[in-house]
CSV table of C-alpha atoms and ligand atoms in Angstrom, one decimal:
chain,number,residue,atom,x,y,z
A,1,UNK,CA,-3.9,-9.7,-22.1
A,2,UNK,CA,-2.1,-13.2,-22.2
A,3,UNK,CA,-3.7,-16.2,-20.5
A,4,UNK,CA,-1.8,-17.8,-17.6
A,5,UNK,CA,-2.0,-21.2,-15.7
A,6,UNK,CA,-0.6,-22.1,-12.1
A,7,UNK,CA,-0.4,-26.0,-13.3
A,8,UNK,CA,-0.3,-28.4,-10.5
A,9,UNK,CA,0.4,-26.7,-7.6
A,10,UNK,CA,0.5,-29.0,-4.4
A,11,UNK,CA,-2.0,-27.1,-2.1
A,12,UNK,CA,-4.0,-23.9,-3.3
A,13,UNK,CA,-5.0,-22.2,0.0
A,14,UNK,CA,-8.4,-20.4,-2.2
A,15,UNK,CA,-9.4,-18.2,1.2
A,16,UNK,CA,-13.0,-18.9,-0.7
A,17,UNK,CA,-15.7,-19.0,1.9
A,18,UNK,CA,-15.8,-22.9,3.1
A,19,UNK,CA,-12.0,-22.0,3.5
A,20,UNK,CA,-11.0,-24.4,0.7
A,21,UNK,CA,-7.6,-25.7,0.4
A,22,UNK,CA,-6.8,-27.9,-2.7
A,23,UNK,CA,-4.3,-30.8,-3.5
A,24,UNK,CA,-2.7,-30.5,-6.7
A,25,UNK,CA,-5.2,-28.1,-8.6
A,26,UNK,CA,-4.6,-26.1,-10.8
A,27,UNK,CA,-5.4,-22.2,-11.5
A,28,UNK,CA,-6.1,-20.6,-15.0
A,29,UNK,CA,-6.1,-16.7,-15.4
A,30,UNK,CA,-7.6,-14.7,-18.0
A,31,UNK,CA,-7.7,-11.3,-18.5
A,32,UNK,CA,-6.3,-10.7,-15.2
A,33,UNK,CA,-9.1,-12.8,-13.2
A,34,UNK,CA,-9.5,-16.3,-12.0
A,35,UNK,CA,-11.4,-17.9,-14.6
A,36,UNK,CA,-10.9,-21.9,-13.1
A,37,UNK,CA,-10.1,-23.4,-10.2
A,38,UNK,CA,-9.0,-26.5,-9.6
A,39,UNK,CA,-9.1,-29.0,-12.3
A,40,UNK,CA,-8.5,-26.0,-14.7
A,41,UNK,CA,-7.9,-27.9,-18.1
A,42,UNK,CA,-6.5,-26.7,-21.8
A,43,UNK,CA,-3.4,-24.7,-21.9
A,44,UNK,CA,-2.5,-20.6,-21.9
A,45,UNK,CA,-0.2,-18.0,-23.1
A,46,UNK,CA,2.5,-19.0,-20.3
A,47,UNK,CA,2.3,-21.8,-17.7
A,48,UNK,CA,4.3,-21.9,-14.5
A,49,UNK,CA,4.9,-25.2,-12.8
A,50,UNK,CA,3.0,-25.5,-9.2
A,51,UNK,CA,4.9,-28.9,-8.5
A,52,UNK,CA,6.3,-28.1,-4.7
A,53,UNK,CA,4.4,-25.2,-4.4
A,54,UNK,CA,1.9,-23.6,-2.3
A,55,UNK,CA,-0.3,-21.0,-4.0
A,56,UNK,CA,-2.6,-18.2,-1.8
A,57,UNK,CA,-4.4,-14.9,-2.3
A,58,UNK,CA,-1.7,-12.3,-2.4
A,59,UNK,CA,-1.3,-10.6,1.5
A,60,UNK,CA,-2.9,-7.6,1.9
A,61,UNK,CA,-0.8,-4.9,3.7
A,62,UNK,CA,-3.5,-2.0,5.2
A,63,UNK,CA,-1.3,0.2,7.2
A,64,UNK,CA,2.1,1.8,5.8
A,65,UNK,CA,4.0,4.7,5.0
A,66,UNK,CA,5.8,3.4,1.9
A,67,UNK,CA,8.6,5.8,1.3
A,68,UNK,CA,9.9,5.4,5.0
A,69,UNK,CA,11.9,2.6,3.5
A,70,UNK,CA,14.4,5.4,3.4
A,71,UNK,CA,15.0,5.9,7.2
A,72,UNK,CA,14.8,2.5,7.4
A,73,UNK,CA,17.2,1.4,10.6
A,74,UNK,CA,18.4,5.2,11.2
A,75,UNK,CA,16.7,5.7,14.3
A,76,UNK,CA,15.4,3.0,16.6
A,77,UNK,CA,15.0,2.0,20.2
A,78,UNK,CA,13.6,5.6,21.4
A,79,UNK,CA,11.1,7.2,22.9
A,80,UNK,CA,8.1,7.8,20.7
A,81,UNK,CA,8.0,11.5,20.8
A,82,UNK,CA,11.8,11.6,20.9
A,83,UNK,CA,12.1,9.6,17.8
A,84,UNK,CA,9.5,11.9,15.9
A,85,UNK,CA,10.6,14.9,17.0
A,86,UNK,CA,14.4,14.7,16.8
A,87,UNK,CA,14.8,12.0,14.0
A,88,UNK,CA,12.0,11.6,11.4
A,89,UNK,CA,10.2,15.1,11.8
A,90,UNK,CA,13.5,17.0,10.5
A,91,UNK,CA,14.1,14.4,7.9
A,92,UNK,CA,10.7,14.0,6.5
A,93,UNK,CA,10.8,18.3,6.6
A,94,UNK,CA,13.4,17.5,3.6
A,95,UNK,CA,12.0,15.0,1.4
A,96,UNK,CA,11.6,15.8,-2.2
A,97,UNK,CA,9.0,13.8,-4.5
A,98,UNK,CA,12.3,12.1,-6.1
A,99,UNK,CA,13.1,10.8,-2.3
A,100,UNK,CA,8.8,9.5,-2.2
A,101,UNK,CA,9.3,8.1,-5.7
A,102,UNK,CA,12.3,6.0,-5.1
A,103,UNK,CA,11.4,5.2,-1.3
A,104,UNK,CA,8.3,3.8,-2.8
A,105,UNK,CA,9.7,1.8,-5.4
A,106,UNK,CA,12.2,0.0,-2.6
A,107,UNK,CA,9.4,-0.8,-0.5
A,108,UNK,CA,7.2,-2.1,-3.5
A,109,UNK,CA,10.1,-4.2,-4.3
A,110,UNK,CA,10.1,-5.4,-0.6
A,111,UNK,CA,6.8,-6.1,-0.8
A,112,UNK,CA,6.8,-7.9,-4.1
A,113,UNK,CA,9.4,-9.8,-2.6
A,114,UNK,CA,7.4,-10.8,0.6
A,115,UNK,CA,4.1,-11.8,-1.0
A,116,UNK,CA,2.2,-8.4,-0.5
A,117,UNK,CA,0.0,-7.3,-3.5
A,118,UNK,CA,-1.8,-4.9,-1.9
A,119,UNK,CA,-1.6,-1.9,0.4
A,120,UNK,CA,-2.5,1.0,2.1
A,121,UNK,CA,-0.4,4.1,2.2
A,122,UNK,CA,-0.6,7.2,3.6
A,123,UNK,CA,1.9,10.0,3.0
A,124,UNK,CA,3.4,12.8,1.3
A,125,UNK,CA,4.2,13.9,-2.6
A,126,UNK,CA,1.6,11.1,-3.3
A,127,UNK,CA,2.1,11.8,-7.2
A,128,UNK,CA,5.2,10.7,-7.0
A,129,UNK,CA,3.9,7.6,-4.8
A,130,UNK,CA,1.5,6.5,-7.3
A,131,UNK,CA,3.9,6.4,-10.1
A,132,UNK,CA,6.2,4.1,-8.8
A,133,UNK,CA,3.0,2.0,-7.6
A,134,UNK,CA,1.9,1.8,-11.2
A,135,UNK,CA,5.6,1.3,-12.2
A,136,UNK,CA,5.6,-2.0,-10.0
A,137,UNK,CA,2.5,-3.4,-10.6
A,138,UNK,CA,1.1,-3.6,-6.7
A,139,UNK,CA,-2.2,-2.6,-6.1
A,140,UNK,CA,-2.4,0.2,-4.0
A,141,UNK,CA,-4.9,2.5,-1.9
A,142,UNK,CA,-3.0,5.7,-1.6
A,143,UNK,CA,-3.8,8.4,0.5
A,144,UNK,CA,-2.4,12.0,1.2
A,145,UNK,CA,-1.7,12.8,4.6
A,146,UNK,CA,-3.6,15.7,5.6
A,147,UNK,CA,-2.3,17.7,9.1
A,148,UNK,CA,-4.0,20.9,9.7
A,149,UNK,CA,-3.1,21.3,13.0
A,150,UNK,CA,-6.1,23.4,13.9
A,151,UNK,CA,-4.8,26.1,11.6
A,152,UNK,CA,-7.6,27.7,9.6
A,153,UNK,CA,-5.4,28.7,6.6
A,154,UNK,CA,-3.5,25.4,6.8
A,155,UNK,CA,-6.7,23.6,7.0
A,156,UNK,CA,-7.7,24.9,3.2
A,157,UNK,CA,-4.2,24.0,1.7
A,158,UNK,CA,-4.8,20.8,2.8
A,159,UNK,CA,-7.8,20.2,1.8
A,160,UNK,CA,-6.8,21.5,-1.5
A,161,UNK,CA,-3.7,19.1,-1.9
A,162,UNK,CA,-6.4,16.5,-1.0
A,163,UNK,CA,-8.8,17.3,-3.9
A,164,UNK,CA,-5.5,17.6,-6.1
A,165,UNK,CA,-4.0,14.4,-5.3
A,166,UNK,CA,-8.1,12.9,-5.9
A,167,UNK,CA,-8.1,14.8,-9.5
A,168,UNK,CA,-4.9,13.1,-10.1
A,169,UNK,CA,-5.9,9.3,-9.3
A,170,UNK,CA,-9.1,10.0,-11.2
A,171,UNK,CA,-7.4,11.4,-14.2
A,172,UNK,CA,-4.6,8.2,-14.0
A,173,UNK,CA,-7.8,5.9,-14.6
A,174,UNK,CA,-5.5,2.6,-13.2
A,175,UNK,CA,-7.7,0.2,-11.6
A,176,UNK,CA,-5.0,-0.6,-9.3
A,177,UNK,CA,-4.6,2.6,-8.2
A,178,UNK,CA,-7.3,3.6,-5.4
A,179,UNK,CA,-7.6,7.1,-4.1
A,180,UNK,CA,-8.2,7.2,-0.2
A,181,UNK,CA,-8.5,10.2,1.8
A,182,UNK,CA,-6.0,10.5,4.5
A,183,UNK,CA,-6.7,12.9,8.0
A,184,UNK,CA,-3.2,11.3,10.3
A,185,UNK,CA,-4.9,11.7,13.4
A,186,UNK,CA,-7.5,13.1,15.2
A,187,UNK,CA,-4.6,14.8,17.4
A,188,UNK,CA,-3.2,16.4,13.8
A,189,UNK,CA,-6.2,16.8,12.5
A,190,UNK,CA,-9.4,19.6,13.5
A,191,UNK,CA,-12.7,18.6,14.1
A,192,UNK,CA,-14.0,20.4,11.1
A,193,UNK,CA,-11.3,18.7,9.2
A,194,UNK,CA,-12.5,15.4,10.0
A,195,UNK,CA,-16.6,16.2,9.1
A,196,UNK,CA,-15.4,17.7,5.7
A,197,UNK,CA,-13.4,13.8,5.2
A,198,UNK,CA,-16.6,12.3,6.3
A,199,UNK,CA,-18.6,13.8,4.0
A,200,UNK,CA,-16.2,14.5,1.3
A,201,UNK,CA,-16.0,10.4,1.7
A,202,UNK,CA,-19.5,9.8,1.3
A,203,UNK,CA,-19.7,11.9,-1.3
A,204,UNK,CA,-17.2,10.1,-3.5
A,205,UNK,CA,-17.3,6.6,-2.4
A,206,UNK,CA,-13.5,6.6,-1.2
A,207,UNK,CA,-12.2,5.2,2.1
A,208,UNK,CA,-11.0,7.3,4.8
A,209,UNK,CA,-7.6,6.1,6.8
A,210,UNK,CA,-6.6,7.6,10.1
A,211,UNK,CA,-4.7,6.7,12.8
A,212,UNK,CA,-6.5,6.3,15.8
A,213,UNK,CA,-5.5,5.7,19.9
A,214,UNK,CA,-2.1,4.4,19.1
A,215,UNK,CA,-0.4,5.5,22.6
A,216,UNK,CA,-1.6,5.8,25.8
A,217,UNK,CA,-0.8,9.4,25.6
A,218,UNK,CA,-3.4,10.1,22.9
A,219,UNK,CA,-6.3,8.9,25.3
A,220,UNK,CA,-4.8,11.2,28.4
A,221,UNK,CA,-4.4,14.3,25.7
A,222,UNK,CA,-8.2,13.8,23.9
A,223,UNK,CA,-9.2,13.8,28.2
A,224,UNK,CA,-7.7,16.7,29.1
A,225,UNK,CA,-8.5,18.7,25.2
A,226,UNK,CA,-11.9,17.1,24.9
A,227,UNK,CA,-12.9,15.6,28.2
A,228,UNK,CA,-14.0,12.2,26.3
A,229,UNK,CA,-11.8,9.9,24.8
A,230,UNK,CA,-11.0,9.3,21.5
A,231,UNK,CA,-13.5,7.6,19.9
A,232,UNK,CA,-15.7,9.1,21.7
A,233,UNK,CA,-14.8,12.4,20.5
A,234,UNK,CA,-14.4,11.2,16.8
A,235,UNK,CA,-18.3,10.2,17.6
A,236,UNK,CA,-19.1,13.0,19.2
A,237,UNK,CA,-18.4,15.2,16.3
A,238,UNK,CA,-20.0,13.3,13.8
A,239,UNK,CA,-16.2,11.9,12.5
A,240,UNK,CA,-17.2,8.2,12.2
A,241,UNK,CA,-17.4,6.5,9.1
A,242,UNK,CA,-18.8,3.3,7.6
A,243,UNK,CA,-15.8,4.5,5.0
A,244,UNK,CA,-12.8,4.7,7.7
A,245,UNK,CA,-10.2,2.4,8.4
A,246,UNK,CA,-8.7,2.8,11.8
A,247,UNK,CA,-5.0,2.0,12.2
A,248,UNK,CA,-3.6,0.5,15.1
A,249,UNK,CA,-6.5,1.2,17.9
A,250,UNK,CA,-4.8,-0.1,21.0
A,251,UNK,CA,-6.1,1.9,23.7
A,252,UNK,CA,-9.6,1.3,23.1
A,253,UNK,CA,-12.2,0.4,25.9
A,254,UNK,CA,-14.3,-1.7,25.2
A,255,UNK,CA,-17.1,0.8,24.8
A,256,UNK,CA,-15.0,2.5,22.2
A,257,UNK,CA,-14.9,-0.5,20.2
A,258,UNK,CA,-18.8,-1.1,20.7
A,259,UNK,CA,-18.6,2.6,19.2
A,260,UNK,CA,-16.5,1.6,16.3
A,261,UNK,CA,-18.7,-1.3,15.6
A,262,UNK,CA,-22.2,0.5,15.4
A,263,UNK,CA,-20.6,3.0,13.0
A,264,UNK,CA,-19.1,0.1,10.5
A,265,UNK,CA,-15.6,1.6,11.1
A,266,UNK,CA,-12.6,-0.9,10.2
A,267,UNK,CA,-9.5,-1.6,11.7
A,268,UNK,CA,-6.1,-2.2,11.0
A,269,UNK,CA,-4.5,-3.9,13.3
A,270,UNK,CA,-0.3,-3.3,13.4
A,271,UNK,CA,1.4,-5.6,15.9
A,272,UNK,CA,4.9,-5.2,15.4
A,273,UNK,CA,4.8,-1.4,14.8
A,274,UNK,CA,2.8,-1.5,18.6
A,275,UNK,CA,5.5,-3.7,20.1
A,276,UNK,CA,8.5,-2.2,18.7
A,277,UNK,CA,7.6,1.6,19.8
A,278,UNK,CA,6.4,0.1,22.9
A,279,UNK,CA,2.9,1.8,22.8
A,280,UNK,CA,2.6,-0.8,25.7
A,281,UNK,CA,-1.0,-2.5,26.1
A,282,UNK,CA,-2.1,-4.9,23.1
A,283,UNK,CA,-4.9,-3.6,20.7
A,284,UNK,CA,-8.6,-5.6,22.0
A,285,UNK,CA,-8.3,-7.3,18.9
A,286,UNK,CA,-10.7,-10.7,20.3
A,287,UNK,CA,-12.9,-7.9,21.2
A,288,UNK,CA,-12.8,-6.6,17.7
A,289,UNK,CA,-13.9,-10.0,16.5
A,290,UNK,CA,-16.7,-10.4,19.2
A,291,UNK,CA,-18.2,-7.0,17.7
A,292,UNK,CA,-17.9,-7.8,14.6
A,293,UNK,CA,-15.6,-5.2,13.3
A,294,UNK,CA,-13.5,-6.3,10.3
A,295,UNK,CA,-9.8,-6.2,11.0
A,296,UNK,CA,-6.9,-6.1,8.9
A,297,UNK,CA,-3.2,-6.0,9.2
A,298,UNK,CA,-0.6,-4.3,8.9
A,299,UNK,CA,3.0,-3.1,9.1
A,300,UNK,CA,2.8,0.3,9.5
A,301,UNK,CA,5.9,2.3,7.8
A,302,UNK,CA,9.7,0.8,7.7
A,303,UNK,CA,10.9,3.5,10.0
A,304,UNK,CA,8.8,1.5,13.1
A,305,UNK,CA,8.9,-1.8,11.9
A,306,UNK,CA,11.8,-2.2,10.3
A,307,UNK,CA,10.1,-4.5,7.1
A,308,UNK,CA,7.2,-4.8,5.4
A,309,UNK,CA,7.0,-8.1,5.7
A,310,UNK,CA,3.4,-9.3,5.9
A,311,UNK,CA,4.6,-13.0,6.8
A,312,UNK,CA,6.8,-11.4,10.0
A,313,UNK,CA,3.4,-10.0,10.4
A,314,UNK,CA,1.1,-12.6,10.8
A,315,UNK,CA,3.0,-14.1,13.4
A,316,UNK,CA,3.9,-11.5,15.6
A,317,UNK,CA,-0.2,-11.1,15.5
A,318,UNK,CA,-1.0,-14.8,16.3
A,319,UNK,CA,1.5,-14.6,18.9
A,320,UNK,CA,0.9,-11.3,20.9
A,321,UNK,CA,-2.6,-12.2,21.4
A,322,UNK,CA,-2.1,-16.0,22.9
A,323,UNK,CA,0.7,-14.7,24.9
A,324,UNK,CA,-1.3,-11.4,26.5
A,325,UNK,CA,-4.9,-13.4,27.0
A,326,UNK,CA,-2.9,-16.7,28.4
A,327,UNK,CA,-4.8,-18.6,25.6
A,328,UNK,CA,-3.5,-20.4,22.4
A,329,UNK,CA,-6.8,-20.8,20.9
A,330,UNK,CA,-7.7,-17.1,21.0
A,331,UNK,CA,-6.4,-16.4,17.2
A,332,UNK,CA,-6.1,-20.1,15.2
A,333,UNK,CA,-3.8,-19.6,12.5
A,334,UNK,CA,-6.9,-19.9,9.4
A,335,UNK,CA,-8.2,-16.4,11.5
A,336,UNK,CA,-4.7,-15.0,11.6
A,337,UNK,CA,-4.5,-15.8,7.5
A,338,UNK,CA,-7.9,-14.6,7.3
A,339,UNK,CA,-6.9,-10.9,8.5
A,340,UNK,CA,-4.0,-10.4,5.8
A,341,UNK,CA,-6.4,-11.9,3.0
A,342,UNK,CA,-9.7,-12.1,2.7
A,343,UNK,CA,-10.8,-10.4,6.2
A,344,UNK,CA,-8.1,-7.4,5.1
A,345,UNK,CA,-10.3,-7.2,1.6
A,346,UNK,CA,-13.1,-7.1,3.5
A,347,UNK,CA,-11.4,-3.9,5.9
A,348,UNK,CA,-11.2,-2.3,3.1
A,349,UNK,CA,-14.2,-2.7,1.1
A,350,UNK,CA,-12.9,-5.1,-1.7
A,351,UNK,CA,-13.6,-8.5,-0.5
A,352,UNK,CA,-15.6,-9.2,-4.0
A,353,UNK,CA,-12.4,-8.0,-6.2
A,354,UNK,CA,-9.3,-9.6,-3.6
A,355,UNK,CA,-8.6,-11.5,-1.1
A,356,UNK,CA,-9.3,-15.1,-2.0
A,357,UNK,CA,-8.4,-17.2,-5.1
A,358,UNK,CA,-12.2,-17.5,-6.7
A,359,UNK,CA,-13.4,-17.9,-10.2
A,360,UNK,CA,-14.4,-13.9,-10.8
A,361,UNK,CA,-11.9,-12.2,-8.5
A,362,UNK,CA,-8.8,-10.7,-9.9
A,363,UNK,CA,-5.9,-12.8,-9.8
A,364,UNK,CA,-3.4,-11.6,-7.0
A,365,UNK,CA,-1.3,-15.0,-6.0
A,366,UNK,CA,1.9,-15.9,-4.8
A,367,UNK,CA,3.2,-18.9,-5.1
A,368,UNK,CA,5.3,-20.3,-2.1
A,369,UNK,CA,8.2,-22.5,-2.6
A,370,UNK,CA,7.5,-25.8,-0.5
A,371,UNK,CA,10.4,-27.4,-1.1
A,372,UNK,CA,12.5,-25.1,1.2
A,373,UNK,CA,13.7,-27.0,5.1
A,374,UNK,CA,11.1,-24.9,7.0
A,375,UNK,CA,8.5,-25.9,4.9
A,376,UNK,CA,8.7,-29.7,4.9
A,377,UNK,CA,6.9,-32.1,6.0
A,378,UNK,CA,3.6,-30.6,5.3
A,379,UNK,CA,0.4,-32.9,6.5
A,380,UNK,CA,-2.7,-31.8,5.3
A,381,UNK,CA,-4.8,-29.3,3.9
A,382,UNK,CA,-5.4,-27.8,7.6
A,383,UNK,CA,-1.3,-28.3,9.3
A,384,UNK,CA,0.0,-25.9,5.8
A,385,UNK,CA,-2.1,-23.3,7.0
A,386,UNK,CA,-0.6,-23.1,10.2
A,387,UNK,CA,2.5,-23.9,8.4
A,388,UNK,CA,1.4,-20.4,6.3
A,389,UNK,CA,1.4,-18.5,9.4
A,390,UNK,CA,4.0,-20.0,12.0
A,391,UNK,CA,6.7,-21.2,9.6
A,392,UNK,CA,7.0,-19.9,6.3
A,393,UNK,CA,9.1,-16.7,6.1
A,394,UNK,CA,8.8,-14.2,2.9
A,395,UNK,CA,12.2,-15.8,1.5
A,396,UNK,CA,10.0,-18.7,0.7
A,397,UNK,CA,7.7,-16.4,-1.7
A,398,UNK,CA,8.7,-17.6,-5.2
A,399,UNK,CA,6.2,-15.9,-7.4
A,400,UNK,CA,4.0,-12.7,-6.9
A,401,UNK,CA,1.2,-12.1,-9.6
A,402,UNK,CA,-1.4,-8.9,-9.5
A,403,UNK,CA,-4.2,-8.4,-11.6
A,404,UNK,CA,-2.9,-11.4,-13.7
A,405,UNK,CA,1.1,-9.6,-14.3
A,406,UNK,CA,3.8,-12.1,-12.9
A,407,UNK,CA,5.9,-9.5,-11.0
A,408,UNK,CA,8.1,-12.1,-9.6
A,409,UNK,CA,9.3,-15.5,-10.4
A,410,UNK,CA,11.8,-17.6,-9.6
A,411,UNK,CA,12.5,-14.7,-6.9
A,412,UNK,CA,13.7,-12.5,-9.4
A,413,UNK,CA,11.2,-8.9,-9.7
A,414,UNK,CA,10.1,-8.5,-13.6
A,415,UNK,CA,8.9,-4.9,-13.0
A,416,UNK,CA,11.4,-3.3,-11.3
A,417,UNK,CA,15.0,-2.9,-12.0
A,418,UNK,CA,16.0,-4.1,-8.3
A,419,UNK,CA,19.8,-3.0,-8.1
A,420,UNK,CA,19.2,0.2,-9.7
A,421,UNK,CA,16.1,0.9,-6.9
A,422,UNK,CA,18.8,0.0,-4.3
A,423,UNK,CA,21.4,2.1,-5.3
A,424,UNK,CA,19.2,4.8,-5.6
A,425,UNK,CA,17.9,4.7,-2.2
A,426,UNK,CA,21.0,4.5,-0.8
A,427,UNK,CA,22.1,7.8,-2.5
A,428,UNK,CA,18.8,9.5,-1.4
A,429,UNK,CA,18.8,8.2,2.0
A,430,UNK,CA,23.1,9.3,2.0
A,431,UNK,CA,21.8,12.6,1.2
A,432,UNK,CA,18.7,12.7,3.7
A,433,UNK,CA,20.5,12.3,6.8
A,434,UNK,CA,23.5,14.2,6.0
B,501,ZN,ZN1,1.3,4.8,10.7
């Protein structure tokens, strides 16, 4: 695999554990991985110029539904169960794998665009999914969404089209391709659905992604069905996991997240998604921190966000919290980084492959362009991480490298034929909602 060097970038934000951040360094790449940082000498295969630029771990993306892009903007400002129910239930009842392929490929596009190199997804016809991932060169942790519905005969289906979709990862043998196992909710999902995950997780070393207390409703449902609430429930019936990331857990008492805590669960925390459904309340994300729980963020899907932009997202995060607690200092901007980098890597188990720009690690990197009128002046090491979080937007992503593969430079996407993926998912999405 050719060699590559970042030469001379202004800052390189490395996410490394004394939170580094470097004045013109440079970064050398071989065989995919970070084999210098800093004053990384000699030259490579190809060399992109860092002058004006800032370069940082590629942002991690651990909630979304990929091939939403499609419905992106059809329906919005509804009720919840409204907007399901009369809008993206009978559309999603008509997708085809065509529809997943292409409605993946837009949003890999977006993200490659934005500075995400990695995700989570959760979905349906995830073959489909995972070709266009490998077609674009993101990293992704892919999961079938199961739904039982407390249905005995739909419970083995399901489980069958999970062991399918795990055969087909396993027989794919990409590294960037992770197989996770996906039960939607507890609400969706039975309770021997969720101990056969568990285990079948254990078993097989994958993660497990769920949605968990994302309205108010679910807590006042799980009382009336199960008398407890959710996660006590999910504990109660053994469903916890040291392997299971938790999306959006907003309505969560603070004994619930003691609950979360003591069983290792992970959490991925989805502020705009929350905000723009109006779940209401504000996910007890300090209290995450104060138990230790690793969090990580993300979009959720483009039908309730309306992008996938992981910049969008880190500052919607650092700003919900100051502005619910009354307290700017509850989520500095090197924390709110933290949870879309290294802190996400570390959500999901790969903090020693991702997540910082280390000597070892694989090289996922973006390079932001500096010289851009939101970006300037930038002060020090510590003012362009705020800068990172508070100012820069994804139009300032310039470059976008995974596993050592440029995917984007200059702004222009190397993998993908971009106007083709549009017009396709125009055509699809035409057809969808007809
Ligand atoms: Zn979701």
């Amino acid at each position: 695999m050719p060699s590559l060097l970042l030469k001379n970038c202004e800052w390189i934000v490395t996410q490394n554990a004394s939170r580094e951040v470097l004045h013109n360094a440079s970064i050398l790449v071989q065989d995919g991985a970070v084999s210098q940082v800093g004053k990384a000498s000699g030259s490579a295969d190809k060399e992109i110029d860092g002058a004006g630029k800032i370069a940082l771990p590629g942002l991690i993306n651990a909630h979304t539904h990929l091939s939403m892009t499609l419905f992106r903007g059809y329906a919005d400002d509804m009720l919840l169960q409204d907007w399901l129910a009369k809008k993206i239930w009978p559309l999603e009842a008509k997708l085809t794998g065509e529809d997943c392929y292409y409605g993946a490929l837009l949003g890999a596009a977006e993200m490659i665009r934005s500075g995400t190199t990695s995700f989570v997804d959760m979905y349906f016809h995830m073959e489909d999914v995972a070709r266009a991932v490998a077609e674009s060169g993101l990293r992704g942790f892919l999961a079938y969404g199961i739904i039982d519905l407390f249905d005995a005969a739909k419970s083995k289906t399901e489980r069958a089209n999970a062991q399918k979709f795990y055969d087909y990862v396993k027989q794919l043998g990409n590294p960037r391709i992770r197989f996770v196992l996906g039960p939607h909710a507890p609400y969706t999902c039975s309770a021997e659905m969720l101990q056969w995950v568990k285990e079948f997780a254990e078993k097989n070393n994958t993660m497990i992604h769920i949605h968990v207390a994302e309205t108010r409703r679910e807590q006042a449902e799980s009382q009336k069905q199960h008398g407890m609430r959710i996660v006590e429930y999910l504990d109660k019936i053994g469903a916890l996991s040291k392997n299971m990331l938790a999306a959006h857990c907003v309505w969560l008492t603070k004994s619930e997240v003691k609950m979360l805590a003591k069983s290792e669960v992970k959490v991925a925390h989805c502020p705009v998604s929350n905000m723009k459904l109006a779940s209401g309340g504000v996910a007890p994300v300090p209290e995450m921190f104060e138990a230790r729980i690793p969090v990580a963020l993300g979009t959720d899907g483009a039908a309730s966000n309306n992008s996938l932009d992981m910049f969008e997202t880190m500052k919607m995060c650092g700003l919900i919290h100051k502005a619910h607690r009354w307290d700017p200092t509850v989520l500095p901007a090197q924390k709110t980084l933290d949870l879309a980098t290294i802190e996400g890597a570390r959500a999901l188990g790969v903090d020693q492959e991702i997540g910082s720009i280390e000597s070892g690690k694989r090289a996922d990197i973006i390079l932001i362009d500096a010289n851009a009128p939101n970006l300037r002046p930038l002060h020090s090491g510590e003012t362009v991480i705020s800068d990172l979080v508070y100012t820069a937007s994804s139009g300032n992503v310039d470059t976008t490298i995974v596993d050592g593969h440029v995917l984007m430079e200059n702004r222009i996407i190397t993998s993908l034929d971009l106007a083709a993926v549009c017009a396709k998912a125009q055509e699809l999405a035409a057809r969808l909602v007809k």
